Each structure stands twice: as structure tokens, then as C-alpha cells.
Amino acid sequence: MNRRPRSRVLLLLDGGIAAVMLAVALTVLLAPGTPPASAGGTAAAAGLAAAQASCLLWIRRRPGYALAVAALAGVGLEVLCPPLGWLGLVNVPLAYVARLRPPRFSLVALGLLLVPTPWELVTGGWRDLLFAVTALGLGWTLGELQRGHFQRRHDRQRQVLARERERISRELHDVVAHHVAVIAVQAAAAEDVFDAHPERARAALGAINTAARSALTELRAMLHALATDDGTDPDGPQPGLAQLDALADAVRAVGLEVTMDRDTGGADLPGGVQLSAYRIVQESLTNALRHSHATRADVSVRYGDGVLSLAVVDDGSGPPRRAGTGAGRGIVGMRERARLLGGTLEAGPLPAGGFRVAARLPVAAAQ
């Protein structure tokens, strides 16, 4: 999900919580026997409750200012309608602040809201004081728990990306090393025949030029990854599009029916692009087997207009898939592979059932 749709979802979520918050406040305000007694006071309290609830619509951008506005509105609510609780429903914006900011910030906000709570002993009693302290404490605790959960999830995602970048770097290292080896061999051959067979020397120099350009392309992609060499370079040549049929056969052997539709128009694609395409298809089929109980998967690989397009669609009905763990594979790893090549990857369930992974890997820009 890209940034703009996600922002829209968060705005709808915040708007829903604000609506619930306002509805609770109005329910208390309009209850029989609840102050204020005058229609003007009730209207003013309703306006303050609306202002306090509306802070949730922009609290993610300015948490401190939003909480300050909510607290000021709560002061008016405390005067006009004490049954609403300490400063109205300010514990809800406080929970947001604890969710969005570290404890060194949110604890200060909590302390500032707790300092005047003894006023409840004047207007109410010990029960009101206990309720005010408990409500603020629960609001802060809920927000802090959510912040901690998000931070742990973010740290796990960063670990997944780091491991995947290491793996990509090792694989691209082999691709670049192959091109450099070709350069060395052709250079030696050109030197041997330079005088006696100039046409063969010219052909060797052409091969060097091609290999050097390919090596630079792969190296450019590799430098995007923050690699750490752990001495576990994979053995053997790295796979590419030519190995997709063998991959499909291996998956069929364990019970998943796979159809392969591959059309690259005979284009000689860079090794790094082919490698990433193979890994994305491999991981998509693995996820179909492990997580969604799929019985069929359709793979499409197309090249045109300088872009290699991949699509893997299965008929699975399992639970929603999350980023992989362990070796760093999963949707996060696939998306990182596409990003390092300047491409995009989308993954998600289909309305009619099943799961779809679609990637676009630019080739023309890398050549």
C-alpha cells in the first residue's frame, strides 16, 4: 500500500474514533439531569466537545498542539459538564500522543494533565479524583502499548530488509564476478592474437565492451543494497528466467498446479533483473504453498517497453499473508528486490478470492 491510500485510511479511522468520541460526549450532555441546565450552556458544551473530538483529525501532524487544544476545550467541559470526566475525553487524544511520541514527550503531557486533578476533591470527591487519574493513566498506557508494538514490528521489518539486501548482494556479486571473468579472459585472448589475427582481437574487444557494460549495470544495482559479507556465497550459477520452467516443475511435484506464460520477445535482459524476477516468482509460489492452501497458480512474465512485468495469481483461501521471517523472505523481501531495481511490487488478496503478486521491473533504465 502506498503512502496516499494509507493516509486516507488513517484519516477515516481517526474520523470514526472522533465521531464515537463526540457521540459519547453528546450522550452524557443530553442525559436528563446532567449540567449545564441552560440551553446556551448545553450548546457551548456541545461545541467544546466537537472541538475536542476534531483534534483527532490532525493530531498525527501536530500531536502536541492538538493535545493542548483538546485540554483547553476540556477545561471548558470540566466547568460546564463535570460528569463528562476530567477535562472531558482528553484521555483519547492523550492515547494518540503516547502512540505517536516517545515516553520522554508523552510522560510530560501526562504529568501536566495530572497536576491539576486534585481540583476534583473540590468539585467532587475522592471517587472523581480516582476516576480522573485512572482515565488518564489508561489512556497513556494504551497509547504506549501501541507505540511499543509498532516499534517492534518496524524493527522486525528492518531486519527482514537487511537480511534480504545481504542475500541480493551475494547473488549480484556472482553475476558481476562472471562478467569480470569474461573481461579478463577476452583481454588475454586479444593480447595473444593482436598482431597475427587483428579481426579476432577486434571481436575479443567487442566482447569486453559488452561484458563491461553489463558489469556496470549489475554493479549499479548492487550498490543500492547495504551488504555485509558473511562468507556464505551461494554455489553454482545464479538462476534467471530460463530456470522458471524447472521451478514450475518442482512446485508441481509437491501438489501445486502451475501454468507458466513467459514471453520476453527474445530480449537479452540483464542478469540482475532476471535474478530478481526469478526470486519473486519463487517466493510467490512458495507462499502459495505454505500460507494459502492454493491448488493452482498462474505465472505471467512479459517484457515490453523497457519493463519486465511479473504476475503470480493463486486460488488460495488461507489467512492474510505477512512479511516472511527467518531467511528474510516474504512480501517485504520481494518488494525490496523490486525497489532496488527502481521498480514496484504490489501484493494482496483478490475480491473474488485468491492472492496476487504483481511486479514491474524497469530494464531500459538499467541498460
Coordinates of C-alpha atoms in Angstrom, one line a residue:
M1 CA 0.0 0.0 0.0
N2 CA 1.5 3.3 -1.0
R3 CA 1.6 6.4 1.2
R4 CA -1.5 8.2 -0.2
P5 CA -4.1 5.4 0.2
R6 CA -2.7 4.6 3.7
S7 CA -3.1 8.3 4.7
R8 CA -6.7 8.1 3.6
V9 CA -7.3 5.0 5.6
L10 CA -5.8 6.6 8.7
L11 CA -7.9 9.7 8.2
L12 CA -11.1 7.6 8.0
L13 CA -10.0 5.7 11.1
D14 CA -9.3 8.9 13.1
G15 CA -12.6 10.3 11.9
G16 CA -14.5 7.3 13.1
I17 CA -12.9 7.5 16.5
A18 CA -13.7 11.2 16.7
A19 CA -17.3 10.5 15.8
V20 CA -17.6 7.9 18.6
M21 CA -15.9 10.3 21.0
L22 CA -18.4 13.1 20.1
A23 CA -21.3 10.7 20.3
V24 CA -20.3 9.7 23.9
A25 CA -19.9 13.3 24.9
L26 CA -23.3 14.3 23.5
T27 CA -25.0 11.3 25.1
V28 CA -23.7 12.5 28.5
L29 CA -24.6 16.1 27.8
L30 CA -28.1 15.4 26.8
A31 CA -28.9 13.0 29.6
P32 CA -31.7 14.2 31.9
G33 CA -30.4 16.0 35.0
T34 CA -26.9 16.5 33.6
P35 CA -25.5 20.0 33.8
P36 CA -25.5 22.5 32.2
A37 CA -29.1 23.3 32.8
S38 CA -29.5 26.1 30.3
A39 CA -29.8 25.6 26.5
G40 CA -26.9 28.0 25.9
G41 CA -24.6 26.1 28.2
T42 CA -25.5 22.9 26.6
A43 CA -24.8 24.3 23.1
A44 CA -21.4 25.7 24.3
A45 CA -20.5 22.3 25.9
A46 CA -21.5 20.6 22.6
G47 CA -19.3 22.9 20.7
L48 CA -16.3 22.3 23.0
A49 CA -16.9 18.5 22.7
A50 CA -16.9 18.8 18.9
A51 CA -13.7 20.9 19.1
Q52 CA -12.1 18.3 21.3
A53 CA -13.1 15.4 19.1
S54 CA -12.0 17.2 15.9
C55 CA -8.4 17.4 17.3
L56 CA -8.1 13.7 16.3
L57 CA -8.3 14.7 12.6
W58 CA -5.0 16.5 12.7
I59 CA -3.3 15.1 15.8
R60 CA -0.9 12.9 13.7
R61 CA 0.6 16.0 12.2
R62 CA 0.8 18.1 15.3
P63 CA 0.3 15.9 18.4
G64 CA 1.5 18.5 20.9
Y65 CA -0.7 21.3 19.6
A66 CA -3.7 19.0 19.2
L67 CA -3.4 17.8 22.8
A68 CA -3.1 21.3 24.0
V69 CA -6.3 22.3 22.1
A70 CA -8.1 19.2 23.5
A71 CA -7.0 20.1 27.0
L72 CA -8.2 23.7 26.7
A73 CA -11.6 22.5 25.4
G74 CA -11.6 20.0 28.3
V75 CA -11.3 22.9 30.8
G76 CA -14.5 24.4 29.5
L77 CA -16.2 21.0 29.6
E78 CA -15.0 20.5 33.2
V79 CA -16.7 23.7 34.1
L80 CA -19.9 23.2 32.1
C81 CA -20.4 19.4 32.5
P82 CA -18.2 17.7 35.2
P83 CA -20.0 14.3 34.7
L84 CA -18.1 14.0 31.3
G85 CA -14.9 13.3 33.3
W86 CA -11.7 15.1 33.9
L87 CA -11.3 17.6 31.1
G88 CA -13.9 15.8 29.0
L89 CA -12.5 13.0 27.0
V90 CA -8.9 14.3 26.9
N91 CA -7.6 10.8 27.6
V92 CA -8.3 9.8 24.0
P93 CA -6.0 12.5 22.5
L94 CA -3.5 11.6 25.2
A95 CA -3.5 8.0 24.0
Y96 CA -2.7 9.3 20.5
V97 CA 0.2 11.3 21.8
A98 CA 1.6 8.3 23.7
R99 CA 1.2 6.3 20.4
L100 CA 2.9 8.9 18.2
R101 CA 5.7 10.2 20.5
P102 CA 8.3 8.6 22.8
P103 CA 7.8 8.5 26.6
R104 CA 10.0 11.5 27.2
F105 CA 7.3 13.5 25.5
S106 CA 4.1 11.7 26.4
L107 CA 5.0 11.4 30.1
V108 CA 5.4 15.1 30.3
A109 CA 2.0 15.6 28.7
L110 CA 0.5 13.0 31.2
G111 CA 2.2 14.8 34.1
L112 CA 0.8 18.2 33.1
L113 CA -2.7 16.7 32.9
L114 CA -2.4 15.0 36.2
V115 CA -1.1 18.0 38.2
P116 CA -4.5 19.8 38.5
T117 CA -6.5 16.7 39.1
P118 CA -6.7 17.4 42.9
W119 CA -9.3 20.0 41.9
E120 CA -11.7 17.1 41.7
L121 CA -11.6 17.0 45.5
V122 CA -13.1 20.4 45.5
T123 CA -15.8 19.9 42.8
G124 CA -16.5 16.2 43.5
G125 CA -14.6 13.9 45.9
W126 CA -12.1 11.0 46.1
R127 CA -14.1 8.9 43.7
D128 CA -14.0 11.6 41.0
L129 CA -10.2 12.1 41.6
L130 CA -9.6 8.4 41.3
F131 CA -11.7 8.2 38.1
A132 CA -9.7 11.2 36.6
V133 CA -6.3 9.7 37.4
T134 CA -7.3 6.2 36.2
A135 CA -8.8 7.5 32.9
L136 CA -5.6 9.4 32.1
G137 CA -3.4 6.5 33.1
L138 CA -5.3 4.1 31.0
G139 CA -5.2 6.4 28.0
W140 CA -1.4 6.8 28.2
T141 CA -0.9 3.1 28.8
L142 CA -2.9 2.1 25.8
G143 CA -1.0 4.5 23.6
E144 CA 2.3 3.4 24.9
L145 CA 1.5 -0.3 24.3
Q146 CA 0.5 0.5 20.7
R147 CA 3.7 2.5 20.2
G148 CA 5.8 -0.4 21.5
H149 CA 4.0 -2.8 19.3
F150 CA 4.6 -0.7 16.2
Q151 CA 8.2 -0.1 17.1
R152 CA 8.8 -3.9 17.4
R153 CA 7.1 -4.5 14.1
H154 CA 9.2 -1.8 12.5
D155 CA 12.4 -3.3 13.9
R156 CA 11.4 -6.7 12.6
Q157 CA 10.8 -5.3 9.1
R158 CA 14.2 -3.5 9.1
Q159 CA 15.8 -6.9 10.0
V160 CA 14.0 -8.5 7.1
L161 CA 15.1 -5.8 4.7
A162 CA 18.7 -6.1 6.0
R163 CA 18.9 -9.8 5.5
E164 CA 17.3 -9.6 2.1
R165 CA 19.8 -7.0 1.0
E166 CA 22.6 -9.2 2.1
R167 CA 21.2 -12.1 0.1
I168 CA 20.7 -9.8 -3.0
S169 CA 24.2 -8.5 -2.7
R170 CA 25.7 -12.0 -2.6
E171 CA 23.8 -13.1 -5.6
L172 CA 24.6 -9.9 -7.6
H173 CA 28.3 -10.4 -6.6
D174 CA 28.3 -13.6 -8.5
V175 CA 26.7 -12.0 -11.6
V176 CA 29.3 -9.2 -11.6
A177 CA 32.1 -11.6 -11.0
H178 CA 31.1 -13.6 -14.0
H179 CA 31.2 -10.5 -16.3
V180 CA 34.6 -9.5 -14.9
A181 CA 35.9 -13.0 -15.5
V182 CA 34.8 -12.7 -19.1
I183 CA 36.6 -9.4 -19.5
A184 CA 39.8 -10.9 -18.1
V185 CA 39.6 -14.0 -20.5
Q186 CA 38.8 -11.9 -23.6
A187 CA 41.5 -9.4 -22.7
A188 CA 44.1 -12.1 -22.6
A189 CA 42.9 -13.6 -25.8
A190 CA 43.0 -10.2 -27.6
E191 CA 46.6 -9.7 -26.4
D192 CA 47.6 -13.1 -27.8
V193 CA 46.2 -12.6 -31.3
F194 CA 46.5 -8.8 -31.6
D195 CA 49.3 -8.8 -34.2
A196 CA 48.6 -12.1 -36.0
H197 CA 44.8 -12.0 -36.2
P198 CA 43.5 -8.5 -35.7
E199 CA 39.9 -9.4 -36.6
R200 CA 39.9 -11.9 -33.7
A201 CA 41.4 -9.3 -31.4
R202 CA 38.6 -6.9 -32.5
A203 CA 35.9 -9.5 -31.7
A204 CA 37.5 -10.0 -28.3
L205 CA 37.5 -6.3 -27.6
G206 CA 33.8 -6.2 -28.6
A207 CA 33.1 -8.9 -26.1
I208 CA 35.0 -7.0 -23.4
N209 CA 32.9 -3.9 -24.2
T210 CA 29.6 -5.8 -23.8
A211 CA 30.7 -7.6 -20.6
A212 CA 32.0 -4.3 -19.1
R213 CA 28.6 -2.6 -19.8
S214 CA 26.7 -5.5 -18.2
A215 CA 29.0 -5.5 -15.2
L216 CA 28.4 -1.8 -14.6
T217 CA 24.7 -2.3 -14.8
E218 CA 24.7 -5.1 -12.3
L219 CA 27.2 -3.1 -10.0
R220 CA 24.9 -0.1 -10.1
A221 CA 22.1 -2.3 -8.8
M222 CA 24.3 -3.9 -6.2
L223 CA 25.5 -0.6 -4.7
H224 CA 21.9 0.1 -3.6
A225 CA 22.0 -2.7 -1.2
L226 CA 23.8 -2.3 2.2
A227 CA 25.7 -5.6 2.1
T228 CA 27.7 -7.3 4.8
D229 CA 29.8 -10.3 3.6
D230 CA 29.3 -13.3 5.8
G231 CA 31.3 -15.7 3.7
T232 CA 28.2 -17.7 2.5
D233 CA 28.3 -17.0 -1.2
P234 CA 25.9 -19.5 -2.9
D235 CA 27.4 -22.2 -5.0
G236 CA 26.7 -22.5 -8.7
P237 CA 25.3 -20.0 -11.3
Q238 CA 22.5 -17.7 -10.3
P239 CA 19.1 -18.6 -11.7
G240 CA 17.3 -16.5 -14.3
L241 CA 14.2 -16.6 -16.5
A242 CA 15.4 -19.7 -18.2
Q243 CA 15.1 -21.7 -14.9
L244 CA 11.4 -20.7 -14.4
D245 CA 10.2 -23.9 -16.1
A246 CA 12.3 -26.0 -13.8
L247 CA 10.9 -24.1 -10.9
A248 CA 7.4 -24.7 -12.0
D249 CA 8.1 -28.5 -12.4
A250 CA 9.5 -28.6 -8.9
V251 CA 6.4 -26.9 -7.5
R252 CA 4.0 -29.2 -9.4
A253 CA 5.8 -32.1 -7.9
V254 CA 4.6 -31.1 -4.4
G255 CA 1.0 -30.6 -5.4
L256 CA 0.5 -27.1 -6.8
E257 CA -0.7 -26.9 -10.4
V258 CA 1.3 -24.1 -12.1
T259 CA 0.8 -22.6 -15.5
M260 CA 3.7 -20.6 -17.0
D261 CA 3.1 -17.9 -19.6
R262 CA 6.5 -16.4 -20.5
D263 CA 7.1 -14.0 -23.4
T264 CA 10.2 -11.8 -23.3
G265 CA 10.4 -11.4 -27.1
G266 CA 13.9 -12.9 -27.1
A267 CA 15.3 -9.9 -25.3
D268 CA 18.7 -10.3 -23.6
L269 CA 17.8 -9.0 -20.1
P270 CA 20.4 -8.1 -17.5
G271 CA 21.3 -10.8 -15.1
G272 CA 20.3 -8.8 -12.1
V273 CA 16.8 -8.2 -13.4
Q274 CA 16.4 -11.9 -14.3
L275 CA 17.6 -13.0 -10.9
S276 CA 15.2 -10.7 -9.1
A277 CA 12.3 -11.8 -11.3
Y278 CA 13.1 -15.5 -10.6
R279 CA 13.3 -14.9 -6.8
I280 CA 10.0 -13.0 -6.9
V281 CA 8.2 -15.8 -8.7
Q282 CA 9.9 -18.4 -6.5
E283 CA 8.8 -16.7 -3.3
S284 CA 5.3 -16.1 -4.6
L285 CA 4.8 -19.8 -5.4
T286 CA 6.4 -20.8 -2.0
N287 CA 3.9 -18.5 -0.2
A288 CA 1.0 -20.1 -2.2
L289 CA 2.1 -23.5 -0.9
R290 CA 2.8 -22.5 2.7
H291 CA 0.2 -20.0 3.6
S292 CA -2.9 -20.1 1.4
H293 CA -3.6 -23.7 0.7
A294 CA -3.7 -23.0 -3.0
T295 CA -4.2 -25.7 -5.6
R296 CA -3.4 -23.6 -8.7
A297 CA -1.1 -20.7 -9.5
D298 CA -0.8 -18.8 -12.8
V299 CA 2.5 -17.2 -13.6
S300 CA 2.9 -14.5 -16.3
V301 CA 6.2 -13.0 -17.4
R302 CA 6.1 -10.3 -20.1
Y303 CA 8.7 -7.9 -21.4
G304 CA 7.8 -4.7 -23.3
D305 CA 8.5 -1.0 -23.4
G306 CA 11.6 -1.5 -21.3
V307 CA 9.7 -3.1 -18.4
L308 CA 9.7 -6.7 -17.3
S309 CA 6.2 -7.4 -15.8
L310 CA 5.5 -10.3 -13.5
A311 CA 2.2 -11.6 -12.1
V312 CA 1.6 -14.6 -9.9
V313 CA -2.1 -15.4 -9.1
D314 CA -3.2 -18.3 -7.0
D315 CA -6.6 -19.6 -5.8
G316 CA -5.7 -19.8 -2.1
S317 CA -8.1 -19.3 0.7
G318 CA -5.7 -19.1 3.6
P319 CA -5.2 -16.2 6.1
P320 CA -3.7 -12.9 5.0
R321 CA 0.0 -13.2 4.4
R322 CA 2.6 -11.2 6.2
A323 CA 6.2 -10.5 5.6
G324 CA 8.4 -13.5 6.0
T325 CA 10.8 -14.2 8.8
G326 CA 13.8 -16.4 9.2
A327 CA 15.8 -16.1 6.0
G328 CA 14.3 -12.7 5.3
R329 CA 11.9 -13.7 2.5
G330 CA 8.3 -12.8 2.1
I331 CA 6.4 -9.8 0.7
V332 CA 8.8 -7.3 2.3
G333 CA 11.8 -9.1 0.6
M334 CA 10.1 -9.2 -2.8
R335 CA 9.1 -5.5 -2.6
E336 CA 12.7 -4.7 -1.6
R337 CA 14.1 -6.6 -4.7
A338 CA 11.8 -4.6 -6.9
R339 CA 12.7 -1.3 -5.3
L340 CA 16.4 -1.8 -5.6
L341 CA 15.9 -2.1 -9.4
G342 CA 13.7 1.0 -9.5
G343 CA 10.6 -1.0 -9.9
T344 CA 7.4 -1.6 -7.9
L345 CA 5.6 -4.6 -6.4
E346 CA 2.0 -5.0 -5.3
A347 CA 0.7 -7.9 -3.3
G348 CA -2.8 -8.6 -1.8
P349 CA -5.9 -10.7 -1.8
L350 CA -8.3 -10.6 -4.8
P351 CA -12.0 -9.6 -4.3
A352 CA -13.2 -13.0 -5.7
G353 CA -10.7 -15.0 -3.7
G354 CA -7.1 -15.9 -4.1
F355 CA -3.9 -13.8 -3.9
R356 CA -2.0 -11.8 -6.5
V357 CA 1.6 -10.6 -6.7
A358 CA 2.4 -8.2 -9.5
A359 CA 5.8 -6.6 -10.1
R360 CA 7.2 -4.2 -12.7
L361 CA 11.0 -4.2 -13.1
P362 CA 12.4 -1.5 -15.4
V363 CA 15.1 -2.7 -17.8
A364 CA 15.7 0.2 -20.2
A365 CA 16.8 2.5 -17.4
A366 CA 19.3 0.0 -16.2
Q367 CA 20.9 -0.6 -19.5

